Amino acid sequence: MTEKTNNDIPTFIMNSSETSEKRRPYKKYAIIAVGVVLTVTIILTAILVGVYFFSETQKEIIKFAYMRADNSKEDVTSNLNDNTVQYHANTPDYEVWAYNDFNRDIQVTKFRYSEGTNCYVTALNRTMAQDPSEIKVPTEVNPKAPKVKYQVTYRTAKDPISDVSFLCKSARDACKGISTYWALPSCEDSTELKRQKRGWTVCLGYGLWTVCYER
């Protein structure tokens, strides 16, 4: 700042360098404020997008339970995200988990009974399986399990599958560390198999099926 005298009246002139120095803090604060606003906006946007996709994902998963004739519960989970339908039933005689994988056209069944726990893999019969998009939550309270429509008998392989990495994640996790076998449909009636008591036969029910495994 310099001082000039004109007719004995002092006049002050602000140097440009001093003016810029005073303006600098305001620019600094303005830049910081803009940065804070942008950061908060990005964070809020990310949160809102995350909540939206989580909500949409949850809409694609349907869960409910049926009451079976033996008063046990059967859980049904339809997952449109990975295109699977899962069943779980815990009865007085056995506990069963079934995974219908429509992406791989594979059905995986895991069951636990008095003699142990095993997993079985077979081709998915789409004519007998409900597509995930067809699964709807029952409107009635404590809905009863649907009547069995199909009965299938499978003959299982003698040797377990060495690598189950091709299964969907839920089935892969369920069968981790458990002997898993291929199972092929048998033309013989399961009642006849049980009557003749040839080898080992076990029958279990879930969804619309009664499934028997024989080896």
PDB file of C-alpha atoms in Angstrom:
ATOM      1  CA  MET A   1       0.000   0.000   0.000  1.00  0.00           C
ATOM      2  CA  THR A   2       1.377   3.470  -0.940  1.00  0.00           C
ATOM      3  CA  GLU A   3       0.350   6.921   0.160  1.00  0.00           C
ATOM      4  CA  LYS A   4       0.021   9.934  -2.097  1.00  0.00           C
ATOM      5  CA  THR A   5      -0.669  13.500  -1.067  1.00  0.00           C
ATOM      6  CA  ASN A   6      -2.847  15.691  -3.228  1.00  0.00           C
ATOM      7  CA  ASN A   7      -3.764  19.108  -1.860  1.00  0.00           C
ATOM      8  CA  ASP A   8      -2.819  17.920   1.595  1.00  0.00           C
ATOM      9  CA  ILE A   9      -5.441  15.123   1.391  1.00  0.00           C
ATOM     10  CA  PRO A  10      -3.818  11.729   1.889  1.00  0.00           C
ATOM     11  CA  THR A  11      -4.765   9.107  -0.685  1.00  0.00           C
ATOM     12  CA  PHE A  12      -4.107   5.388  -0.232  1.00  0.00           C
ATOM     13  CA  ILE A  13      -3.574   3.166  -3.228  1.00  0.00           C
ATOM     14  CA  MET A  14      -3.802  -0.648  -2.800  1.00  0.00           C
ATOM     15  CA  ASN A  15      -1.071  -2.523  -4.594  1.00  0.00           C
ATOM     16  CA  SER A  16      -2.256  -5.354  -6.843  1.00  0.00           C
ATOM     17  CA  SER A  17      -0.012  -7.835  -5.026  1.00  0.00           C
ATOM     18  CA  GLU A  18      -1.691  -7.040  -1.703  1.00  0.00           C
ATOM     19  CA  THR A  19      -5.139  -7.408  -3.264  1.00  0.00           C
ATOM     20  CA  SER A  20      -4.342 -10.845  -4.672  1.00  0.00           C
ATOM     21  CA  GLU A  21      -2.949 -11.941  -1.321  1.00  0.00           C
ATOM     22  CA  LYS A  22      -6.236 -11.051   0.379  1.00  0.00           C
ATOM     23  CA  ARG A  23      -8.270 -12.832  -2.289  1.00  0.00           C
ATOM     24  CA  ARG A  24      -6.230 -16.009  -2.036  1.00  0.00           C
ATOM     25  CA  PRO A  25      -7.801 -17.309   1.225  1.00  0.00           C
ATOM     26  CA  TYR A  26     -11.307 -16.869  -0.194  1.00  0.00           C
ATOM     27  CA  LYS A  27     -10.384 -18.897  -3.281  1.00  0.00           C
ATOM     28  CA  LYS A  28      -8.880 -21.583  -1.069  1.00  0.00           C
ATOM     29  CA  TYR A  29     -12.008 -21.806   1.074  1.00  0.00           C
ATOM     30  CA  ALA A  30     -14.220 -21.874  -2.040  1.00  0.00           C
ATOM     31  CA  ILE A  31     -12.240 -24.769  -3.523  1.00  0.00           C
ATOM     32  CA  ILE A  32     -12.471 -26.700  -0.225  1.00  0.00           C
ATOM     33  CA  ALA A  33     -16.227 -26.059  -0.016  1.00  0.00           C
ATOM     34  CA  VAL A  34     -16.760 -27.286  -3.581  1.00  0.00           C
ATOM     35  CA  GLY A  35     -14.666 -30.383  -2.860  1.00  0.00           C
ATOM     36  CA  VAL A  36     -16.684 -31.181   0.265  1.00  0.00           C
ATOM     37  CA  VAL A  37     -19.968 -30.780  -1.602  1.00  0.00           C
ATOM     38  CA  LEU A  38     -18.792 -33.060  -4.418  1.00  0.00           C
ATOM     39  CA  THR A  39     -17.541 -35.685  -1.966  1.00  0.00           C
ATOM     40  CA  VAL A  40     -20.804 -35.692  -0.012  1.00  0.00           C
ATOM     41  CA  THR A  41     -22.782 -35.887  -3.272  1.00  0.00           C
ATOM     42  CA  ILE A  42     -20.755 -38.875  -4.499  1.00  0.00           C
ATOM     43  CA  ILE A  43     -21.134 -40.690  -1.163  1.00  0.00           C
ATOM     44  CA  LEU A  44     -24.892 -40.093  -1.028  1.00  0.00           C
ATOM     45  CA  THR A  45     -25.275 -41.221  -4.640  1.00  0.00           C
ATOM     46  CA  ALA A  46     -23.324 -44.417  -3.950  1.00  0.00           C
ATOM     47  CA  ILE A  47     -25.466 -45.142  -0.889  1.00  0.00           C
ATOM     48  CA  LEU A  48     -28.712 -44.572  -2.791  1.00  0.00           C
ATOM     49  CA  VAL A  49     -27.561 -46.751  -5.710  1.00  0.00           C
ATOM     50  CA  GLY A  50     -26.521 -49.498  -3.276  1.00  0.00           C
ATOM     51  CA  VAL A  51     -29.867 -49.385  -1.496  1.00  0.00           C
ATOM     52  CA  TYR A  52     -31.697 -49.498  -4.827  1.00  0.00           C
ATOM     53  CA  PHE A  53     -29.823 -52.542  -6.127  1.00  0.00           C
ATOM     54  CA  PHE A  54     -30.156 -54.298  -2.759  1.00  0.00           C
ATOM     55  CA  SER A  55     -33.916 -53.696  -2.838  1.00  0.00           C
ATOM     56  CA  GLU A  56     -34.147 -54.949  -6.413  1.00  0.00           C
ATOM     57  CA  THR A  57     -32.123 -58.037  -5.502  1.00  0.00           C
ATOM     58  CA  GLN A  58     -34.382 -58.799  -2.568  1.00  0.00           C
ATOM     59  CA  LYS A  59     -37.409 -58.591  -4.848  1.00  0.00           C
ATOM     60  CA  GLU A  60     -35.908 -61.415  -6.938  1.00  0.00           C
ATOM     61  CA  ILE A  61     -35.783 -63.807  -3.953  1.00  0.00           C
ATOM     62  CA  ILE A  62     -38.983 -65.445  -2.688  1.00  0.00           C
ATOM     63  CA  LYS A  63     -39.055 -67.474   0.529  1.00  0.00           C
ATOM     64  CA  PHE A  64     -41.931 -69.252   2.227  1.00  0.00           C
ATOM     65  CA  ALA A  65     -42.736 -72.531   3.976  1.00  0.00           C
ATOM     66  CA  TYR A  66     -45.265 -75.318   3.559  1.00  0.00           C
ATOM     67  CA  MET A  67     -46.657 -77.571   6.266  1.00  0.00           C
ATOM     68  CA  ARG A  68     -46.294 -81.214   5.312  1.00  0.00           C
ATOM     69  CA  ALA A  69     -48.669 -84.063   6.136  1.00  0.00           C
ATOM     70  CA  ASP A  70     -46.339 -85.254   8.919  1.00  0.00           C
ATOM     71  CA  ASN A  71     -46.471 -81.731  10.454  1.00  0.00           C
ATOM     72  CA  SER A  72     -42.888 -81.016   9.435  1.00  0.00           C
ATOM     73  CA  LYS A  73     -41.988 -77.821   7.603  1.00  0.00           C
ATOM     74  CA  GLU A  74     -40.760 -77.543   4.026  1.00  0.00           C
ATOM     75  CA  ASP A  75     -38.926 -74.351   3.067  1.00  0.00           C
ATOM     76  CA  VAL A  76     -39.007 -73.113  -0.513  1.00  0.00           C
ATOM     77  CA  THR A  77     -36.646 -70.465  -1.919  1.00  0.00           C
ATOM     78  CA  SER A  78     -36.977 -69.157  -5.458  1.00  0.00           C
ATOM     79  CA  ASN A  79     -33.988 -67.108  -6.599  1.00  0.00           C
ATOM     80  CA  LEU A  80     -34.337 -65.339  -9.938  1.00  0.00           C
ATOM     81  CA  ASN A  81     -30.831 -63.887  -9.599  1.00  0.00           C
ATOM     82  CA  ASP A  82     -29.101 -67.255 -10.038  1.00  0.00           C
ATOM     83  CA  ASN A  83     -32.126 -69.000 -11.607  1.00  0.00           C
ATOM     84  CA  THR A  84     -32.527 -71.684  -8.934  1.00  0.00           C
ATOM     85  CA  VAL A  85     -35.255 -73.135  -6.734  1.00  0.00           C
ATOM     86  CA  GLN A  86     -34.250 -74.649  -3.409  1.00  0.00           C
ATOM     87  CA  TYR A  87     -36.190 -76.965  -1.117  1.00  0.00           C
ATOM     88  CA  HIS A  88     -35.446 -77.977   2.448  1.00  0.00           C
ATOM     89  CA  ALA A  89     -37.458 -80.408   4.551  1.00  0.00           C
ATOM     90  CA  ASN A  90     -36.706 -81.871   7.961  1.00  0.00           C
ATOM     91  CA  THR A  91     -38.869 -84.883   8.661  1.00  0.00           C
ATOM     92  CA  PRO A  92     -38.793 -87.457  11.474  1.00  0.00           C
ATOM     93  CA  ASP A  93     -37.025 -89.899   9.114  1.00  0.00           C
ATOM     94  CA  TYR A  94     -34.634 -87.701   7.123  1.00  0.00           C
ATOM     95  CA  GLU A  95     -33.536 -84.169   6.257  1.00  0.00           C
ATOM     96  CA  VAL A  96     -33.291 -83.195   2.597  1.00  0.00           C
ATOM     97  CA  TRP A  97     -32.017 -80.229   0.602  1.00  0.00           C
ATOM     98  CA  ALA A  98     -32.718 -80.003  -3.127  1.00  0.00           C
ATOM     99  CA  TYR A  99     -31.295 -77.489  -5.592  1.00  0.00           C
ATOM    100  CA  ASN A 100     -32.851 -77.133  -9.032  1.00  0.00           C
ATOM    101  CA  ASP A 101     -30.349 -75.224 -11.137  1.00  0.00           C
ATOM    102  CA  PHE A 102     -31.961 -73.957 -14.355  1.00  0.00           C
ATOM    103  CA  ASN A 103     -28.746 -72.370 -15.643  1.00  0.00           C
ATOM    104  CA  ARG A 104     -26.875 -75.675 -15.658  1.00  0.00           C
ATOM    105  CA  ASP A 105     -29.936 -77.955 -16.034  1.00  0.00           C
ATOM    106  CA  ILE A 106     -28.798 -79.869 -12.961  1.00  0.00           C
ATOM    107  CA  GLN A 107     -30.660 -81.090  -9.899  1.00  0.00           C
ATOM    108  CA  VAL A 108     -28.629 -81.631  -6.731  1.00  0.00           C
ATOM    109  CA  THR A 109     -30.112 -83.451  -3.761  1.00  0.00           C
ATOM    110  CA  LYS A 110     -28.466 -83.679  -0.372  1.00  0.00           C
ATOM    111  CA  PHE A 111     -30.026 -85.780   2.336  1.00  0.00           C
ATOM    112  CA  ARG A 112     -29.167 -86.816   5.838  1.00  0.00           C
ATOM    113  CA  TYR A 113     -30.622 -89.958   7.362  1.00  0.00           C
ATOM    114  CA  SER A 114     -29.694 -92.601   9.921  1.00  0.00           C
ATOM    115  CA  GLU A 115     -26.876 -94.079   7.842  1.00  0.00           C
ATOM    116  CA  GLY A 116     -25.149 -90.830   6.933  1.00  0.00           C
ATOM    117  CA  THR A 117     -25.247 -87.869   4.543  1.00  0.00           C
ATOM    118  CA  ASN A 118     -24.772 -87.917   0.765  1.00  0.00           C
ATOM    119  CA  CYS A 119     -25.307 -85.689  -2.261  1.00  0.00           C
ATOM    120  CA  TYR A 120     -26.664 -86.803  -5.619  1.00  0.00           C
ATOM    121  CA  VAL A 121     -26.456 -85.017  -8.970  1.00  0.00           C
ATOM    122  CA  THR A 122     -28.736 -85.683 -11.901  1.00  0.00           C
ATOM    123  CA  ALA A 123     -30.023 -83.905 -14.994  1.00  0.00           C
ATOM    124  CA  LEU A 124     -32.853 -81.489 -14.268  1.00  0.00           C
ATOM    125  CA  ASN A 125     -36.155 -82.605 -15.757  1.00  0.00           C
ATOM    126  CA  ARG A 126     -37.763 -79.271 -16.649  1.00  0.00           C
ATOM    127  CA  THR A 127     -41.146 -80.867 -17.330  1.00  0.00           C
ATOM    128  CA  MET A 128     -41.292 -81.894 -13.667  1.00  0.00           C
ATOM    129  CA  ALA A 129     -39.638 -78.842 -12.114  1.00  0.00           C
ATOM    130  CA  GLN A 130     -41.159 -75.457 -11.337  1.00  0.00           C
ATOM    131  CA  ASP A 131     -39.296 -72.578 -12.923  1.00  0.00           C
ATOM    132  CA  PRO A 132     -38.209 -69.841 -10.452  1.00  0.00           C
ATOM    133  CA  SER A 133     -40.545 -67.375 -12.193  1.00  0.00           C
ATOM    134  CA  GLU A 134     -43.496 -69.696 -11.523  1.00  0.00           C
ATOM    135  CA  ILE A 135     -42.969 -69.799  -7.757  1.00  0.00           C
ATOM    136  CA  LYS A 136     -45.447 -67.575  -5.926  1.00  0.00           C
ATOM    137  CA  VAL A 137     -45.930 -66.959  -2.222  1.00  0.00           C
ATOM    138  CA  PRO A 138     -49.112 -68.754  -1.059  1.00  0.00           C
ATOM    139  CA  THR A 139     -51.894 -66.434   0.017  1.00  0.00           C
ATOM    140  CA  GLU A 140     -53.231 -68.658   2.797  1.00  0.00           C
ATOM    141  CA  VAL A 141     -51.802 -68.833   6.315  1.00  0.00           C
ATOM    142  CA  ASN A 142     -49.772 -72.015   7.069  1.00  0.00           C
ATOM    143  CA  PRO A 143     -50.184 -73.382   3.539  1.00  0.00           C
ATOM    144  CA  LYS A 144     -50.128 -77.125   3.077  1.00  0.00           C
ATOM    145  CA  ALA A 145     -47.530 -78.741   0.858  1.00  0.00           C
ATOM    146  CA  PRO A 146     -48.838 -79.596  -2.621  1.00  0.00           C
ATOM    147  CA  LYS A 147     -49.712 -83.178  -3.411  1.00  0.00           C
ATOM    148  CA  VAL A 148     -47.014 -85.292  -4.987  1.00  0.00           C
ATOM    149  CA  LYS A 149     -47.338 -85.374  -8.768  1.00  0.00           C
ATOM    150  CA  TYR A 150     -44.227 -87.263  -9.781  1.00  0.00           C
ATOM    151  CA  GLN A 151     -42.294 -90.285  -8.594  1.00  0.00           C
ATOM    152  CA  VAL A 152     -38.805 -90.927  -9.895  1.00  0.00           C
ATOM    153  CA  THR A 153     -36.242 -93.610  -9.146  1.00  0.00           C
ATOM    154  CA  TYR A 154     -32.526 -93.029  -9.663  1.00  0.00           C
ATOM    155  CA  ARG A 155     -29.733 -95.561  -9.778  1.00  0.00           C
ATOM    156  CA  THR A 156     -26.590 -94.045  -8.281  1.00  0.00           C
ATOM    157  CA  ALA A 157     -22.989 -94.455  -9.399  1.00  0.00           C
ATOM    158  CA  LYS A 158     -20.614 -96.512  -7.281  1.00  0.00           C
ATOM    159  CA  ASP A 159     -17.798 -93.975  -7.239  1.00  0.00           C
ATOM    160  CA  PRO A 160     -18.185 -90.395  -5.984  1.00  0.00           C
ATOM    161  CA  ILE A 161     -17.616 -87.355  -8.194  1.00  0.00           C
ATOM    162  CA  SER A 162     -14.030 -86.168  -7.748  1.00  0.00           C
ATOM    163  CA  ASP A 163     -14.667 -82.477  -8.518  1.00  0.00           C
ATOM    164  CA  VAL A 164     -17.965 -80.695  -7.747  1.00  0.00           C
ATOM    165  CA  SER A 165     -16.806 -77.205  -8.727  1.00  0.00           C
ATOM    166  CA  PHE A 166     -19.298 -77.193 -11.635  1.00  0.00           C
ATOM    167  CA  LEU A 167     -22.256 -77.048  -9.238  1.00  0.00           C
ATOM    168  CA  CYS A 168     -23.959 -73.766  -8.371  1.00  0.00           C
ATOM    169  CA  LYS A 169     -22.548 -72.053  -5.291  1.00  0.00           C
ATOM    170  CA  SER A 170     -25.385 -72.992  -2.932  1.00  0.00           C
ATOM    171  CA  ALA A 171     -25.214 -76.680  -3.911  1.00  0.00           C
ATOM    172  CA  ARG A 172     -21.425 -76.630  -3.912  1.00  0.00           C
ATOM    173  CA  ASP A 173     -21.361 -75.228  -0.389  1.00  0.00           C
ATOM    174  CA  ALA A 174     -23.977 -77.733   0.780  1.00  0.00           C
ATOM    175  CA  CYS A 175     -22.044 -80.729  -0.595  1.00  0.00           C
ATOM    176  CA  LYS A 176     -18.576 -79.556   0.421  1.00  0.00           C
ATOM    177  CA  GLY A 177     -16.721 -82.431   2.061  1.00  0.00           C
ATOM    178  CA  ILE A 178     -19.650 -84.830   1.446  1.00  0.00           C
ATOM    179  CA  SER A 179     -19.576 -87.818  -0.898  1.00  0.00           C
ATOM    180  CA  THR A 180     -21.404 -86.758  -4.064  1.00  0.00           C
ATOM    181  CA  TYR A 181     -22.587 -89.219  -6.709  1.00  0.00           C
ATOM    182  CA  TRP A 182     -24.069 -89.103 -10.187  1.00  0.00           C
ATOM    183  CA  ALA A 183     -27.598 -90.509 -10.348  1.00  0.00           C
ATOM    184  CA  LEU A 184     -29.340 -91.751 -13.491  1.00  0.00           C
ATOM    185  CA  PRO A 185     -33.098 -92.297 -13.864  1.00  0.00           C
ATOM    186  CA  SER A 186     -34.135 -95.931 -13.594  1.00  0.00           C
ATOM    187  CA  CYS A 187     -36.957 -97.469 -15.596  1.00  0.00           C
ATOM    188  CA  GLU A 188     -37.904 -99.696 -12.687  1.00  0.00           C
ATOM    189  CA  ASP A 189     -40.642 -98.741 -10.281  1.00  0.00           C
ATOM    190  CA  SER A 190     -39.398 -97.684  -6.834  1.00  0.00           C
ATOM    191  CA  THR A 191     -42.077 -99.817  -5.115  1.00  0.00           C
ATOM    192  CA  GLU A 192     -40.796-102.886  -6.925  1.00  0.00           C
ATOM    193  CA  LEU A 193     -37.237-101.998  -5.970  1.00  0.00           C
ATOM    194  CA  LYS A 194     -38.137-101.733  -2.299  1.00  0.00           C
ATOM    195  CA  ARG A 195     -40.194-104.942  -2.427  1.00  0.00           C
ATOM    196  CA  GLN A 196     -37.286-106.910  -3.871  1.00  0.00           C
ATOM    197  CA  LYS A 197     -34.861-105.264  -1.380  1.00  0.00           C
ATOM    198  CA  ARG A 198     -32.090-105.278  -3.906  1.00  0.00           C
ATOM    199  CA  GLY A 199     -29.103-103.450  -2.451  1.00  0.00           C
ATOM    200  CA  TRP A 200     -29.736-100.067  -0.875  1.00  0.00           C
ATOM    201  CA  THR A 201     -32.851 -97.985  -1.531  1.00  0.00           C
ATOM    202  CA  VAL A 202     -34.083 -94.806   0.123  1.00  0.00           C
ATOM    203  CA  CYS A 203     -37.099 -92.702  -0.832  1.00  0.00           C
ATOM    204  CA  LEU A 204     -37.766 -89.119   0.175  1.00  0.00           C
ATOM    205  CA  GLY A 205     -40.254 -86.436  -0.730  1.00  0.00           C
ATOM    206  CA  TYR A 206     -40.018 -82.700  -1.404  1.00  0.00           C
ATOM    207  CA  GLY A 207     -41.784 -80.259  -3.650  1.00  0.00           C
ATOM    208  CA  LEU A 208     -43.920 -82.164  -6.145  1.00  0.00           C
ATOM    209  CA  TRP A 209     -41.779 -85.304  -6.108  1.00  0.00           C
ATOM    210  CA  THR A 210     -41.134 -88.543  -4.358  1.00  0.00           C
ATOM    211  CA  VAL A 211     -37.582 -89.464  -5.226  1.00  0.00           C
ATOM    212  CA  CYS A 212     -35.932 -92.832  -4.626  1.00  0.00           C
ATOM    213  CA  TYR A 213     -32.215 -93.597  -4.848  1.00  0.00           C
ATOM    214  CA  GLU A 214     -31.004 -97.133  -5.348  1.00  0.00           C
ATOM    215  CA  ARG A 215     -27.582 -98.656  -5.607  1.00  0.00           C
TER     216      ARG A 215
END
